[in-house]
Coordinates of C-alpha atoms and ligand atoms in Angstrom, one line a residue:
X170 CA 18.3 -3.3 -25.8
X171 CA 14.6 -3.3 -26.0
X172 CA 12.4 -5.0 -23.3
X173 CA 8.8 -5.9 -23.8
X174 CA 7.1 -6.0 -20.4
X175 CA 3.7 -7.3 -19.2
X176 CA 1.8 -6.3 -16.1
X177 CA -1.5 -7.9 -15.0
X178 CA -1.2 -8.2 -11.2
X179 CA -4.5 -6.4 -10.4
X180 CA -7.0 -4.6 -12.7
X181 CA -4.8 -2.9 -15.3
X182 CA -3.8 -4.8 -18.4
X183 CA -0.5 -3.2 -19.5
X184 CA 2.2 -3.9 -22.1
X185 CA 5.2 -1.6 -22.6
X186 CA 8.2 -1.5 -24.7
X187 CA 11.2 0.2 -23.2
X188 CA 14.7 0.9 -24.5
X189 CA 17.3 0.4 -21.9
X190 CA 21.0 1.1 -22.1
X191 CA 24.0 1.5 -19.8
X192 CA 25.4 -0.6 -17.1
X193 CA 23.4 -1.3 -14.0
X194 CA 24.8 1.7 -12.3
X195 CA 24.0 4.1 -15.1
X196 CA 21.0 2.5 -16.6
X197 CA 18.9 4.8 -18.7
X198 CA 15.4 4.1 -20.0
X199 CA 13.4 5.4 -22.9
X200 CA 9.7 4.4 -22.9
X201 CA 8.7 3.6 -26.4
X202 CA 5.2 2.6 -25.5
X203 CA 3.3 2.0 -22.3
X204 CA -0.3 0.9 -23.0
X205 CA -2.6 0.6 -19.9
X206 CA -6.1 -0.7 -20.3
X207 CA -8.0 -0.1 -17.1
X208 CA -10.8 -2.2 -15.9
X209 CA -12.0 0.3 -13.3
X210 CA -15.4 0.8 -15.0
X211 CA -16.0 -2.9 -14.7
X212 CA -15.2 -3.2 -11.0
X213 CA -16.7 0.1 -9.8
X214 CA -20.2 -1.4 -9.3
X215 CA -18.7 -4.0 -6.9
X216 CA -16.8 -1.4 -4.9
X217 CA -13.5 -3.2 -5.5
X218 CA -11.7 -5.6 -7.8
X219 CA -13.4 -9.0 -8.4
X220 CA -10.4 -11.4 -9.1
X221 CA -12.3 -13.8 -11.5
X222 CA -13.7 -11.0 -13.6
X223 CA -10.3 -9.3 -13.7
X224 CA -8.6 -12.4 -15.0
X225 CA -11.2 -12.9 -17.7
X226 CA -10.7 -9.3 -18.9
X227 CA -6.9 -9.7 -18.9
X228 CA -7.2 -12.7 -21.1
X229 CA -9.4 -10.8 -23.5
X230 CA -7.4 -7.6 -23.5
X231 CA -3.8 -8.9 -23.6
X232 CA -3.6 -9.6 -27.4
X233 CA -5.1 -6.2 -28.2
X234 CA -2.9 -4.3 -25.7
X235 CA 0.2 -6.2 -27.0
X236 CA -0.6 -5.2 -30.6
X237 CA -1.1 -1.5 -29.6
X238 CA 2.2 -1.5 -27.7
X239 CA 4.1 -2.7 -30.8
X240 CA 2.3 -0.2 -32.9
X241 CA 3.1 2.8 -30.7
X242 CA 6.7 1.7 -30.5
X243 CA 6.7 1.4 -34.4
X244 CA 7.8 -2.2 -34.2
X245 CA 6.8 -4.4 -37.1
X246 CA 9.0 -7.4 -36.5
X247 CA 9.1 -8.1 -32.7
X248 CA 11.4 -11.1 -33.2
X249 CA 14.1 -8.8 -34.6
X250 CA 13.4 -5.7 -32.3
X251 CA 12.7 -7.2 -28.9
X252 CA 15.7 -8.5 -26.8
X253 CA 13.9 -9.8 -23.7
X254 CA 10.4 -10.3 -22.2
X255 CA 9.7 -9.2 -18.6
X256 CA 6.6 -10.0 -16.7
X257 CA 5.1 -9.4 -13.2
X258 CA 4.9 -12.9 -11.6
X259 CA 4.0 -11.7 -8.1
X260 CA 2.8 -10.0 -5.8
X261 CA -0.9 -9.6 -6.8
X262 CA -4.2 -11.5 -7.5
X263 CA -3.3 -15.0 -8.5
X264 CA -5.9 -15.4 -11.4
X265 CA -4.8 -12.1 -12.9
X266 CA -1.0 -12.8 -12.6
X267 CA -1.5 -16.2 -14.3
X268 CA -2.9 -14.5 -17.4
X269 CA 0.2 -12.2 -17.8
X270 CA 2.7 -14.9 -16.9
X271 CA 1.2 -17.4 -19.5
X272 CA 1.1 -14.7 -22.2
X273 CA 4.8 -13.8 -21.4
X274 CA 5.9 -17.4 -21.4
X275 CA 4.3 -18.1 -24.8
X276 CA 5.8 -14.9 -26.2
X277 CA 9.3 -15.6 -24.9
X278 CA 9.1 -19.0 -26.6
X279 CA 7.7 -17.6 -29.9
X280 CA 10.3 -14.8 -30.1
X281 CA 13.0 -17.1 -28.7
X282 CA 14.1 -14.4 -26.2
X283 CA 15.0 -14.5 -22.5
X284 CA 12.2 -14.3 -19.9
X285 CA 12.7 -12.3 -16.7
X286 CA 10.2 -12.5 -13.9
X287 CA 9.7 -9.3 -11.9
X288 CA 8.3 -8.6 -8.4
X289 CA 5.5 -6.0 -8.6
X290 CA 6.9 -4.0 -5.7
X291 CA 10.3 -3.9 -7.4
X292 CA 8.4 -2.5 -10.4
X293 CA 7.0 0.3 -8.2
X294 CA 10.5 1.1 -6.9
X295 CA 12.0 1.2 -10.4
X296 CA 9.2 3.5 -11.7
X297 CA 11.4 6.2 -10.2
X298 CA 14.1 5.5 -12.8
X299 CA 11.7 6.2 -15.7
X300 CA 11.7 9.8 -16.6
X301 CA 10.9 12.1 -19.5
X302 CA 13.6 14.7 -18.9
X303 CA 14.6 16.9 -21.8
X304 CA 16.7 14.2 -23.3
X305 CA 14.0 11.6 -22.7
X306 CA 16.4 9.5 -20.7
X307 CA 16.0 8.2 -17.3
X308 CA 17.1 9.8 -14.0
X309 CA 19.7 7.3 -12.7
X310 CA 23.0 8.9 -12.0
X311 CA 23.3 11.9 -9.8
X312 CA 19.7 12.1 -8.8
X313 CA 19.2 8.6 -7.3
X314 CA 22.0 7.6 -4.9
X315 CA 22.3 4.7 -2.4
X316 CA 21.6 4.0 0.3
X317 CA 18.0 4.9 -0.6
X318 CA 14.9 4.6 1.6
X319 CA 11.9 3.7 -0.4
X320 CA 8.3 4.0 0.7
X321 CA 6.1 1.7 -1.3
X322 CA 2.4 2.4 -0.7
X323 CA -0.3 1.0 -3.0
X324 CA -3.6 -0.9 -2.8
X325 CA -1.9 -4.1 -1.8
X326 CA 1.2 -2.9 0.0
X327 CA 2.7 -0.5 2.5
X328 CA 6.4 -1.0 3.2
X329 CA 9.6 0.9 3.9
X330 CA 12.5 -0.7 2.2
X331 CA 16.2 0.2 2.5
X332 CA 18.2 -0.2 -0.7
X333 CA 22.0 -0.3 -0.4
X334 CA 22.4 -1.0 -4.1
X335 CA 20.4 -2.2 -7.1
X336 CA 18.4 -5.3 -6.4
X337 CA 19.3 -5.2 -2.7
X338 CA 16.3 -4.8 -0.5
X339 CA 16.0 -4.8 3.3
X340 CA 12.6 -4.5 4.8
X341 CA 12.5 -1.9 7.6
X342 CA 8.8 -2.2 8.1
X343 CA 5.5 -3.0 6.5
X344 CA 1.8 -2.9 7.2
X345 CA 0.5 -5.3 9.8
X346 CA -3.0 -5.2 8.3
X347 CA -4.5 -3.0 5.6
X348 CA -2.4 -1.2 3.0
X349 CA -2.3 2.6 2.7
X350 CA -4.2 2.5 -0.6
X351 CA -6.7 0.1 0.8
X352 CA -7.4 2.5 3.7
X353 CA -8.1 5.3 1.2
X354 CA -10.4 2.9 -0.7
X355 CA -12.3 1.7 2.4
X356 CA -12.5 5.3 3.8
X357 CA -13.9 6.6 0.5
X358 CA -16.6 3.9 0.5
X359 CA -17.7 4.9 4.0
X360 CA -17.9 8.5 2.8
X361 CA -20.2 7.5 -0.1
X362 CA -17.4 7.9 -2.7
X363 CA -16.7 5.6 -5.6
X364 CA -13.8 3.1 -6.1
X365 CA -10.9 3.6 -6.4
X366 CA -11.1 6.0 -3.4
X367 CA -7.6 7.4 -3.3
X368 CA -7.9 9.8 -6.3
X369 CA -11.4 10.9 -5.2
X370 CA -10.4 11.6 -1.6
X371 CA -7.3 13.4 -2.9
X372 CA -9.5 15.6 -5.1
X373 CA -12.3 16.5 -2.6
X374 CA -9.8 16.9 0.3
X375 CA -8.4 20.0 -1.5
X376 CA -11.6 21.9 -0.6
X377 CA -11.4 20.6 3.0
X378 CA -9.7 21.3 6.3
X379 CA -7.1 18.7 7.2
X380 CA -7.3 19.6 10.9
X381 CA -11.1 19.7 11.2
X382 CA -11.3 16.3 12.9
X383 CA -8.5 14.6 14.9
X384 CA -8.4 11.0 13.4
X385 CA -5.6 8.8 14.9
X386 CA -2.4 8.0 13.0
X387 CA -1.9 4.5 14.3
X388 CA 1.6 3.5 15.4
X389 CA 3.0 7.0 14.8
X390 CA 4.7 7.0 18.2
X391 CA 6.2 3.5 18.0
X392 CA 9.9 3.4 17.3
X393 CA 9.5 0.6 14.7
X394 CA 8.8 1.1 11.1
X395 CA 5.7 -1.0 10.8
X396 CA 2.3 0.5 9.9
X397 CA -1.3 -0.4 10.8
X398 CA -4.3 1.2 9.1
X399 CA -7.3 -0.9 10.0
X400 CA -7.9 1.0 13.3
X401 CA -8.1 4.3 11.4
X402 CA -10.7 2.9 9.1
X403 CA -12.7 1.7 12.1
X404 CA -12.4 5.1 13.8
X405 CA -13.9 6.7 10.7
X406 CA -16.7 4.2 10.8
X407 CA -17.5 5.0 14.4
X408 CA -17.2 8.7 13.9
X409 CA -19.7 8.6 11.1
X410 CA -22.1 6.3 13.0
X411 CA -21.9 8.4 16.2
X412 CA -22.6 11.6 14.4
X413 CA -25.3 10.0 12.2
X414 CA -23.4 11.4 9.1
X415 CA -24.5 9.9 5.8
X416 CA -23.4 11.0 2.3
X417 CA -25.9 10.0 -0.4
X418 CA -25.3 11.0 -4.0
X419 CA -26.8 14.4 -3.9
X420 CA -25.5 16.6 -1.2
X421 CA -26.3 20.1 0.1
X422 CA -23.5 22.6 0.0
X423 CA -23.0 22.3 3.8
X424 CA -22.9 18.5 3.6
X425 CA -20.4 18.7 0.7
X426 CA -18.1 20.8 2.9
X427 CA -18.5 18.4 5.8
X428 CA -17.6 15.5 3.5
X429 CA -14.5 17.4 2.2
X430 CA -13.4 18.2 5.8
X431 CA -13.7 14.6 6.9
X432 CA -11.9 13.4 3.8
X433 CA -9.1 15.9 4.3
X434 CA -8.7 15.0 8.0
X435 CA -8.8 11.2 7.2
X436 CA -6.2 11.7 4.5
X437 CA -4.0 13.7 6.9
X438 CA -4.0 10.8 9.4
X439 CA -2.8 8.4 6.7
X440 CA -0.2 10.7 5.2
X441 CA 1.2 11.9 8.6
X442 CA 2.2 8.4 9.7
X443 CA 3.7 7.6 6.2
X444 CA 5.7 10.8 6.2
X445 CA 6.9 10.5 9.8
X446 CA 8.2 7.0 9.4
X447 CA 9.8 7.6 6.1
X448 CA 11.8 10.6 7.3
X449 CA 12.8 8.8 10.5
X450 CA 14.0 5.8 8.4
X451 CA 15.9 8.1 6.1
X452 CA 17.7 9.7 9.1
X453 CA 18.4 6.4 10.9
X454 CA 20.0 4.9 7.8
X455 CA 21.8 7.9 6.4
X456 CA 19.7 7.8 3.2
X457 CA 21.1 9.7 0.2
X458 CA 17.8 9.5 -1.6
X459 CA 14.1 9.1 -0.5
X460 CA 12.0 7.3 -3.1
X461 CA 8.3 6.9 -3.1
X462 CA 6.4 4.4 -5.3
X463 CA 2.9 2.7 -5.6
X464 CA -0.5 4.2 -6.5
X465 CA -0.7 6.4 -3.3
X466 CA 2.5 8.2 -4.5
X467 CA 0.1 10.1 -6.8
X468 CA -1.5 11.7 -3.7
X469 CA -1.0 15.5 -3.9
X470 CA -1.1 15.9 -0.2
X471 CA 1.5 13.2 0.4
X472 CA 3.8 14.9 -2.1
X473 CA 3.4 18.3 -0.5
X474 CA 3.5 17.2 3.2
X475 CA 6.6 15.0 2.7
X476 CA 8.6 17.8 1.2
X477 CA 7.3 20.4 3.7
X478 CA 7.9 18.2 6.7
X479 CA 11.5 17.3 5.5
X480 CA 12.1 21.1 5.1
X481 CA 10.7 21.8 8.5
X482 CA 13.0 19.2 10.1
X483 CA 16.1 20.4 8.2
X484 CA 16.3 17.1 6.2
X485 CA 18.0 17.9 2.9
X486 CA 17.9 14.3 1.4
X487 CA 16.5 14.5 -2.2
X488 CA 12.9 13.3 -2.3
X489 CA 11.8 11.6 -5.6
X490 CA 8.4 10.7 -6.8
X491 CA 7.8 8.8 -10.0
X492 CA 6.4 10.8 -13.0
X493 CA 2.6 10.8 -13.0
X494 CA 2.2 8.2 -15.9
X495 CA 4.4 5.7 -14.1
X496 CA 2.8 5.8 -10.7
X497 CA -0.2 3.6 -10.8
X498 CA 0.2 0.1 -12.2
X499 CA 1.9 0.0 -15.6
X500 CA 4.2 -2.2 -17.6
X501 CA 7.0 0.4 -18.2
X502 CA 8.0 0.1 -14.5
X503 CA 8.2 -3.7 -14.9
X504 CA 10.5 -3.2 -18.0
X505 CA 12.8 -1.0 -15.9
X506 CA 12.9 -3.5 -13.0
X507 CA 13.2 -6.3 -15.6
X508 CA 16.3 -4.7 -17.1
X509 CA 18.0 -4.3 -13.7
X510 CA 17.2 -8.0 -13.0
X511 CA 18.5 -8.9 -16.5
X512 CA 21.8 -7.1 -15.7
X513 CA 22.0 -8.9 -12.4
X514 CA 21.8 -12.2 -14.4
X515 CA 18.2 -13.3 -13.8
X516 CA 16.7 -15.5 -16.5
X517 CA 13.6 -17.6 -16.0
X518 CA 12.7 -20.8 -17.7
X519 CA 9.4 -20.4 -19.6
X520 CA 8.5 -24.0 -18.5
X521 CA 9.2 -23.2 -14.9
X522 CA 8.1 -19.6 -14.1
X523 CA 4.9 -19.6 -12.0
X524 CA 2.7 -16.8 -10.8
X525 CA 3.0 -16.2 -7.0
X526 CA 0.3 -14.2 -5.3
X527 CA 2.2 -13.6 -2.1
X528 CA 5.7 -12.9 -3.4
X529 CA 7.6 -10.4 -1.3
X530 CA 11.0 -8.7 -2.0
X531 CA 14.1 -10.4 -0.5
Ligands
KG4_32 O1 -0.1 0.7 -7.3 P1 -1.5 0.6 -7.7 O2 -2.0 1.2 -9.0 O3 -2.1 -0.8 -7.6 C1 -1.6 -1.7 -6.6 O4 -0.5 -2.3 -6.7 O5 -2.4 -1.9 -5.6 O6 -2.3 1.4 -6.5 C2 -3.7 1.5 -6.4 C3 -4.0 2.2 -5.1 C4 -5.5 2.3 -4.9 O7 -5.8 1.9 -3.5 C5 -5.8 3.8 -5.1 O8 -6.9 4.2 -4.3 C6 -4.5 4.4 -4.7 O9 -3.5 3.6 -5.2 N1 -4.4 5.8 -5.3 C7 -4.3 6.9 -4.6 C8 -4.2 7.9 -5.5 N2 -4.2 7.4 -6.8 C9 -4.3 6.1 -6.6 N3 -4.4 7.1 -3.2 C10 -4.4 8.4 -2.8 N4 -4.3 9.4 -3.6 C11 -4.2 9.3 -5.0 N5 -4.2 10.4 -5.8
ZN33 ZN1 0.9 -1.6 -7.9

């Protein structure tokens, strides 16, 4: 079957069309189109996403992105070709979600197809099932086995979730304050770097020394699986203030190196605690797979450090990261999670489905 999915939870307007086949246990996906229209340029001057502006842009972009998704998937008659409509209805910015949900409700009615609401975090988890291997099919099957421990770390979330099967989520821990991606973004701002901060810190940290400055990794020694990142951000703030370090646009070579060393050390403090808790959770729960999802999964240091630390501790559990194009917000991952929910029997009434900003996995 073909799923048309819509994602507008934050500042990316995305529509995807994904072919899905197989039973829930052997589901395979083929991404026919996955159009992402980013609003980053609009929000960069404010140093973060402005919800009202984001919603206005979604409304403007959705018809265009929808048409492009059909075009790339070579679909002329959506009523004939599309079997179901999936949409992110939570978690995210309410005004943004509402735009996608309304568009999806209208579309499901026009096409007379079932509507499936998807939790954004579930989308990030199922981004791991989307893969362009040689046969262009997904990776379900031997690669991803349950129980799986999933680290979801994005601009809005940081959570460790235990999955004993499809659609079964048990929260092991989550952030008590800022999300991991938010910490990258706020840290970057303090270092004079643009929004979104994660990719920029990732890039400049490659030239820096991760052990130059000992930033704290909050809650690393606590036995629980919750996270806290606001103290780390504050320690960077005090560190810069106490040393009178400032990073204007043009930097000397020495200052550039200092900025890279601080960025690398700050990144190390975030990544260390993510990796330590993920590996401990995997051991405690006998995980057969470790999955990572959410924007921060794109971080090259996290990818390297997680694998290296697992090796160093003799942990052989397969570690899976989503493919690059499915890591940050996109609608293909919503289609994958939508198909799983569809197989589990979920159908939403277009007259009833509401956007829900604070929706969490159950
Ligand atoms: O999943 P996502 O696209 O949107 C949310 O659901 O929030 O994640 C966006 C977050 C931002 O905080 C961004 O700075 C972070 O993911 N991010 C990264 C990288 N790429 C994106 N953080 C660290 N390293 C990266 N390479
Ligand atoms: Zn996301």
